[in-house]
mmCIF file of C-alpha atoms in Angstrom:
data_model
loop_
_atom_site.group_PDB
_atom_site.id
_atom_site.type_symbol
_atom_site.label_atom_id
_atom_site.label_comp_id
_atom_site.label_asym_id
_atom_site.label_seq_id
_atom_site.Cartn_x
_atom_site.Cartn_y
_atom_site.Cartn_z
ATOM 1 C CA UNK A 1 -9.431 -14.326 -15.524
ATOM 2 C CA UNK A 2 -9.235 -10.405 -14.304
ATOM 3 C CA UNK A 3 -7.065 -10.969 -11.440
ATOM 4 C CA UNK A 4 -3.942 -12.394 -12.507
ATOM 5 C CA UNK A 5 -0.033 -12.183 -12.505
ATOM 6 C CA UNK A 6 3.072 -13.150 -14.265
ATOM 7 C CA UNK A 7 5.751 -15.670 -12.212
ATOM 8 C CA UNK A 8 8.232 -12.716 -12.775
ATOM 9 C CA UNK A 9 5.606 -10.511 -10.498
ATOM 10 C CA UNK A 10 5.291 -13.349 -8.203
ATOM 11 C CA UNK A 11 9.236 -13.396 -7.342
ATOM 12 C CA UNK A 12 9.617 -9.734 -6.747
ATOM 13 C CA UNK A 13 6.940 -9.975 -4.487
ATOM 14 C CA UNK A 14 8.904 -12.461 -2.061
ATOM 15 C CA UNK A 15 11.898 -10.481 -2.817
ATOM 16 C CA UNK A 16 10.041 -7.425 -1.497
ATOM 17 C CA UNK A 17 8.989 -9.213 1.447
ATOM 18 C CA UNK A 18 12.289 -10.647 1.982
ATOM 19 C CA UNK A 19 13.929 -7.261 2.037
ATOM 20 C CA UNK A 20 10.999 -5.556 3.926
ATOM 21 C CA UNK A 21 12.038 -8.197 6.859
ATOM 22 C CA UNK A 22 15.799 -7.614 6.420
ATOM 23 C CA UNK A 23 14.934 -3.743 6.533
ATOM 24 C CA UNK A 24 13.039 -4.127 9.669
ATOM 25 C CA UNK A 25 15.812 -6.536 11.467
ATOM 26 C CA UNK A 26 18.492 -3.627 10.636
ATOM 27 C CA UNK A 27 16.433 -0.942 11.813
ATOM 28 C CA UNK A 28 15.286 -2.941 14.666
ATOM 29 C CA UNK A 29 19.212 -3.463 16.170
ATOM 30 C CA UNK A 30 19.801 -0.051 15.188
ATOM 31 C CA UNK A 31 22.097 -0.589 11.785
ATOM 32 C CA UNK A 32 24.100 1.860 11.023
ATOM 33 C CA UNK A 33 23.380 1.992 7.451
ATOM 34 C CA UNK A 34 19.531 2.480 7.448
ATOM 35 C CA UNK A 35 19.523 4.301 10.510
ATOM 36 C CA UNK A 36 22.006 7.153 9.045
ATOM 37 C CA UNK A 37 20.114 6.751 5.937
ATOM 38 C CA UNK A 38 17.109 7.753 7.589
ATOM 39 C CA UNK A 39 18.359 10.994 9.712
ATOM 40 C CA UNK A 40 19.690 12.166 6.369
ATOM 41 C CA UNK A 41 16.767 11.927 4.311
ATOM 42 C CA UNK A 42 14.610 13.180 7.764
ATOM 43 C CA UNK A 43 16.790 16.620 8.428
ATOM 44 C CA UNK A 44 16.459 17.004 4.709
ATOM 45 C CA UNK A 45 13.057 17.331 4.878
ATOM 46 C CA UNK A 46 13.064 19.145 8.269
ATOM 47 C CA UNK A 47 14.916 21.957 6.156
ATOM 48 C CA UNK A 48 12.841 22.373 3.137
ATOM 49 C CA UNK A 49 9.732 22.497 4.508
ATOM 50 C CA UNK A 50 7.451 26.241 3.717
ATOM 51 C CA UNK A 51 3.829 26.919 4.557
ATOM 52 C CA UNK A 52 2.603 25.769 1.098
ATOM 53 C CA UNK A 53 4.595 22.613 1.460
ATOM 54 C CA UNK A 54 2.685 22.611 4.984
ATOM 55 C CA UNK A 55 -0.727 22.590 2.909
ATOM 56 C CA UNK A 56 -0.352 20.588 0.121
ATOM 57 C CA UNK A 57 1.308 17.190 2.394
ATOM 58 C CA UNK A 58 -1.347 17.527 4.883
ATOM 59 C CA UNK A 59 -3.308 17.359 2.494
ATOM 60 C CA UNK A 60 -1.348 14.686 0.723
ATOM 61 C CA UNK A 61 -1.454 12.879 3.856
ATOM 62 C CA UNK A 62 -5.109 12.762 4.389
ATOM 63 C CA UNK A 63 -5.832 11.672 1.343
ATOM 64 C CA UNK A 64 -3.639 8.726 2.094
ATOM 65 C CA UNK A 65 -4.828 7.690 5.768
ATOM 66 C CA UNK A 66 -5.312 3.884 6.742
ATOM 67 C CA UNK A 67 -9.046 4.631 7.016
ATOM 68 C CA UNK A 68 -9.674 6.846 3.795
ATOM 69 C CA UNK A 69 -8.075 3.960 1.736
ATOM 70 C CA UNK A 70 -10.576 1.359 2.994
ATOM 71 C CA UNK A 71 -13.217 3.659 1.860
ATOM 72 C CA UNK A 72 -10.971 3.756 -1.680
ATOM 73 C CA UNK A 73 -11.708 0.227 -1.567
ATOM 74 C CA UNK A 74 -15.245 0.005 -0.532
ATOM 75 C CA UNK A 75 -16.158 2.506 -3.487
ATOM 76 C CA UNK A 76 -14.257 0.546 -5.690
ATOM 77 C CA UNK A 77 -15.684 -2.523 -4.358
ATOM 78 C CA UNK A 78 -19.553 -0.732 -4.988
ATOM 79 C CA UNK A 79 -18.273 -0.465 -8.702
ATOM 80 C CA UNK A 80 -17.620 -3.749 -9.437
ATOM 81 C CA UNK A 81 -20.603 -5.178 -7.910
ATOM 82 C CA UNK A 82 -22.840 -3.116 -9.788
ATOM 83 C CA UNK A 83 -20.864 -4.407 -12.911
ATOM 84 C CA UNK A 84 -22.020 -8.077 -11.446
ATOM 85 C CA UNK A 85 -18.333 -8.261 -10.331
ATOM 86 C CA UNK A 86 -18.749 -9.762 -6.851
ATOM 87 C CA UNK A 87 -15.043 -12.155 -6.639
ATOM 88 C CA UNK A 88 -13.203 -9.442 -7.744
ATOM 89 C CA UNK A 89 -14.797 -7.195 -5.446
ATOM 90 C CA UNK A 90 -14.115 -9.680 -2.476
ATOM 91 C CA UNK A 91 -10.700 -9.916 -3.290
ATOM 92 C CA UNK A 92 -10.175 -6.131 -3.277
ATOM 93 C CA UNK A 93 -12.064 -5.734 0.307
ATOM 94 C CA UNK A 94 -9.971 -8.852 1.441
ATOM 95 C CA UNK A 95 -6.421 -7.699 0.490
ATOM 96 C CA UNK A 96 -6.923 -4.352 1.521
ATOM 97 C CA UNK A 97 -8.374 -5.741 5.221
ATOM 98 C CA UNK A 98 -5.581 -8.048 5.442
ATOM 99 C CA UNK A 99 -2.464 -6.349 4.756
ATOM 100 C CA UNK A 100 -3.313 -3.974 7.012
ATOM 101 C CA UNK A 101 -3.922 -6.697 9.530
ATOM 102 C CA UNK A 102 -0.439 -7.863 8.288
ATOM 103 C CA UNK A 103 0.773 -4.407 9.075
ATOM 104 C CA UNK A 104 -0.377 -3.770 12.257
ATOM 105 C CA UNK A 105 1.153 -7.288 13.350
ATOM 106 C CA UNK A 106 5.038 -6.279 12.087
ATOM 107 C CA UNK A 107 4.368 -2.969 13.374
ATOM 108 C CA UNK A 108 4.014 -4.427 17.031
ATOM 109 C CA UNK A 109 6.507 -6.841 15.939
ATOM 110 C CA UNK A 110 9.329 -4.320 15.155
ATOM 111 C CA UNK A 111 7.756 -1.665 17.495
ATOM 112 C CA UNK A 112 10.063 1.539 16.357
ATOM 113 C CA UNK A 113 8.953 4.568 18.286
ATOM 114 C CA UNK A 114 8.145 7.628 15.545
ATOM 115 C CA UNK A 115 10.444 10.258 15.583
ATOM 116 C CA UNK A 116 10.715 13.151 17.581
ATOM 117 C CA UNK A 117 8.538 16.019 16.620
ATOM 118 C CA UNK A 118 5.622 14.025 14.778
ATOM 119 C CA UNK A 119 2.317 15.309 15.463
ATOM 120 C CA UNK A 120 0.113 14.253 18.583
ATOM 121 C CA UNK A 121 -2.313 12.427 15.927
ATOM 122 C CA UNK A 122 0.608 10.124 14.741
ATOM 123 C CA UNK A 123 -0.089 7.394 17.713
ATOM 124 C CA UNK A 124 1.487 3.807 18.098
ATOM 125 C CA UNK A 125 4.813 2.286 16.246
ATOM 126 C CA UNK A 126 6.701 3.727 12.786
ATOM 127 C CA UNK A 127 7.780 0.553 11.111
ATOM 128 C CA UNK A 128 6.235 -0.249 8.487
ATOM 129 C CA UNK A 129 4.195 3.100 7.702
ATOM 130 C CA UNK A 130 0.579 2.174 7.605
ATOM 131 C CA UNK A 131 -0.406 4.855 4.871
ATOM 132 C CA UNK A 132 2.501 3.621 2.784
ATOM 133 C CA UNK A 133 1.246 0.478 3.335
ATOM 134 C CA UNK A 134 -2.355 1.413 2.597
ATOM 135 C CA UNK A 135 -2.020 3.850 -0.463
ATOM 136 C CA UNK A 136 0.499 1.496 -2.101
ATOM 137 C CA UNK A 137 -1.846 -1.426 -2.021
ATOM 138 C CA UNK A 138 -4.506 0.762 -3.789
ATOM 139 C CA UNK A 139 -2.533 1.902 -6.041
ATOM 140 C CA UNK A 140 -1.566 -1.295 -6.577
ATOM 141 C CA UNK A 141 -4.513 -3.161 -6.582
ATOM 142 C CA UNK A 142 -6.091 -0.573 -9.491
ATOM 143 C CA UNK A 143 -2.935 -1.289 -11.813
ATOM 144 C CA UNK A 144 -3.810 -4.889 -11.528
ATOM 145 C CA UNK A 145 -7.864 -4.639 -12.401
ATOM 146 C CA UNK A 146 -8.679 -1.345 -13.404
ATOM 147 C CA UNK A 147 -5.667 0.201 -15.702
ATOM 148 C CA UNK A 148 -5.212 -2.821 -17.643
ATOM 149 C CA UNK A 149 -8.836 -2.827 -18.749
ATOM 150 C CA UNK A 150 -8.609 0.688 -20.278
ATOM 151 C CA UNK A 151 -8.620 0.909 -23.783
ATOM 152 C CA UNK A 152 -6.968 4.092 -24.485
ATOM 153 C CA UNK A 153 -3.164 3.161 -24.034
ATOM 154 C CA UNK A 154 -2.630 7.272 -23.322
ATOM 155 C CA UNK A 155 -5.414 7.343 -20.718
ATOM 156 C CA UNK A 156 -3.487 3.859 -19.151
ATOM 157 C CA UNK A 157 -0.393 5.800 -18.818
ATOM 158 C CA UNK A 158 -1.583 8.869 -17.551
ATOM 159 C CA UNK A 159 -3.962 7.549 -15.166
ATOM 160 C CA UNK A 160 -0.570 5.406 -14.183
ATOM 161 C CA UNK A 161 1.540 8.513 -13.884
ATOM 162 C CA UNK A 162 -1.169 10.569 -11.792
ATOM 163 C CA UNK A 163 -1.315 7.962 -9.501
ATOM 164 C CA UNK A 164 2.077 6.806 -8.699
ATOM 165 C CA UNK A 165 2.673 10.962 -8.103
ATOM 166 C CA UNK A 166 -0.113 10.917 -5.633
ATOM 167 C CA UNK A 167 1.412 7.882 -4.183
ATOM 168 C CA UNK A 168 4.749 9.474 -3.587
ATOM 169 C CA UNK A 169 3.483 12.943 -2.267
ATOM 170 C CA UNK A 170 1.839 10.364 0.215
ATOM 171 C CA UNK A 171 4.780 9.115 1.188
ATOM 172 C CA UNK A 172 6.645 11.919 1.081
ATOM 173 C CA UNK A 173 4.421 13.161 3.579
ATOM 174 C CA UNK A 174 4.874 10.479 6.152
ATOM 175 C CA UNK A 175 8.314 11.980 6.373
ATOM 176 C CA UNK A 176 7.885 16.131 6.144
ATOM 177 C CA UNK A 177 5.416 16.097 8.569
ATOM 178 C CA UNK A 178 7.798 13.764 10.921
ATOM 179 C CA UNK A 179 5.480 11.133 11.260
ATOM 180 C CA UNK A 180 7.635 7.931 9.639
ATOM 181 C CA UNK A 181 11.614 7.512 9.134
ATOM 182 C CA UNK A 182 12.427 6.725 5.319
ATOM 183 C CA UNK A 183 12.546 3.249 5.770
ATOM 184 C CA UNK A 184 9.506 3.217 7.358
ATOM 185 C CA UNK A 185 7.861 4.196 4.302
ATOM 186 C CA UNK A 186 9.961 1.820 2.204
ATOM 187 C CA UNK A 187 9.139 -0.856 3.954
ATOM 188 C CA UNK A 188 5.143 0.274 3.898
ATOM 189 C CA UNK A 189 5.416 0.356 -0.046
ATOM 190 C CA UNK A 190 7.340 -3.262 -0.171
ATOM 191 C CA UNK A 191 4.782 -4.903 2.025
ATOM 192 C CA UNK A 192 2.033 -3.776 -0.031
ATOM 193 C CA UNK A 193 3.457 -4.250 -3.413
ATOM 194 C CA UNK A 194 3.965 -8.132 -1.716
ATOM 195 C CA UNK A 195 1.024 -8.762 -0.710
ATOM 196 C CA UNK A 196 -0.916 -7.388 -3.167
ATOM 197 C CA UNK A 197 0.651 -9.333 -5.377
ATOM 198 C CA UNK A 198 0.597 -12.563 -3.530
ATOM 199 C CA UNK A 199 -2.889 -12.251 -2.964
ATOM 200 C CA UNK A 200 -3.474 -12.221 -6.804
ATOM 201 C CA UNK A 201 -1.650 -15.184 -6.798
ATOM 202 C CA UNK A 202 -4.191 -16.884 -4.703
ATOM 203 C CA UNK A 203 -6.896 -15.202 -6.563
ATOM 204 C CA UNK A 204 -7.926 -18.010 -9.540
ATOM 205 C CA UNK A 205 -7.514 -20.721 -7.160
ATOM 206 C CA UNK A 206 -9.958 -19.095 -4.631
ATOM 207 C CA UNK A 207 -12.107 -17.882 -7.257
ATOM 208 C CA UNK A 208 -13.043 -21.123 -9.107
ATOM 209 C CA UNK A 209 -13.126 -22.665 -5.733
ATOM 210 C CA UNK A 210 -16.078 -20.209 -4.621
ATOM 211 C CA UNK A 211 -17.794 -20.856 -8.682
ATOM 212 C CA UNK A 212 -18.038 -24.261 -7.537
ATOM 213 C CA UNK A 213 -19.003 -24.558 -4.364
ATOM 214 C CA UNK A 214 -20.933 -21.846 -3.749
ATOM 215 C CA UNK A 215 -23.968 -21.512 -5.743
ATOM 216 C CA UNK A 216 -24.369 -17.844 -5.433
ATOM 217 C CA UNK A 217 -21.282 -17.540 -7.762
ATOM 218 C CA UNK A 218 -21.868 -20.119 -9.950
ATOM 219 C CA UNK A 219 -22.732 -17.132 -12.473
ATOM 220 C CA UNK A 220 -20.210 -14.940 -11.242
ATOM 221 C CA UNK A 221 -17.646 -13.635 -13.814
ATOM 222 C CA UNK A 222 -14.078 -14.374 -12.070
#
């Protein structure tokens, strides 16, 4: 099996979830603790920030937009069919589509206004962050299928390290550029770590379902 995780992965996952929806019930009757949390970590960034910081977390924040990840996923999705890996493929176009379905549901659920300042671009609610949400399940969703397949255990961990940095500078961007509240971003990162992992839960189950039923996979490697 390609897709697959441990019962250790599967309980932080609903712990993640759990505490994403405690996160978003504090913020959403205006908690004290992740509220003042969040203006600390937000003026800290509104002092630090230079023209080169300017560049390189637009840029950073580009890179890590709701739309440019689905094309993350398409690509990767165009790589493992032409390595006559259609399931896994699915599954990477259908937890990627989903969780930000997922997203945009708890976003209009919790409906937190951004804060003051963000740019004119930054439209709709904060909480949870949709490109913490988005870059966090690729990340994600390449440690699970990709890394692990890697021979080289250096090339693993540096591929590992490069991307968990661009990750963070992501995120990090959500917040210099005043777009997302800290725990907006938190909670972006928790979803997707759930759901990715959730959805590789469901993965085997699905996948020997469509091997048997569906003739057009009978061959398919799962």
């Amino acid at each position: 099996m390609i897709i697959s995780v441990e019962k250790k992965q599967i309980r932080r996952a609903i712990i993640a979830f759990i505490v994403m929806l405690l996160l978003g019930l504090l913020v959403k009757i205006n908690f004290f603790f992740p509220i003042k949390v969040d203006e600390a970590i937000y003026n800290f960034f509104d002092k630090v920030q230079t023209p080169l910081g300017d560049v390189i977390m637009s840029i950073s924040t580009f890179l890590g937009e709701p739309t440019i990840d689905i094309i993350y996923a398409v690509v990767l999705s165009v790589i493992l069919v032409i390595a006559r890996l259609k399931i896994p493929a699915m599954w990477v176009i259908a937890t990627v589509l989903s969780g930000d379905v997922v997203g945009y549901i708890l976003k209009h659920l919790f409906a937190r206004a951004r804060p003051s300042g963000h740019l004119l671009t930054d439209s709709g609610f904060s909480f949870p962050s949709g490109h913490s949400l988005g870059i966090t399940m690729i990340i994600m969703i390449l440690l699970i299928l990709v890394i692990p397949n890697i021979n080289s255990s250096r090339t693993r961990m540096w591929l590992t390290w490069i991307l968990w940095t661009f990750g963070a500078l992501t995120l990090m961007s959500r917040i210099y550029l005043k777009a997302h509240y800290f725990s907006d971003i938190l909670s972006g990162a928790l979803l997707a770590y759930a759901w990715v992992i959730l959805t590789a839960w469901c993965y085997p189950i699905v996948a020997n379902c469509l091997k048997q039923k569906i003739p057009f996979f009978k061959n398919e490697e799962i």
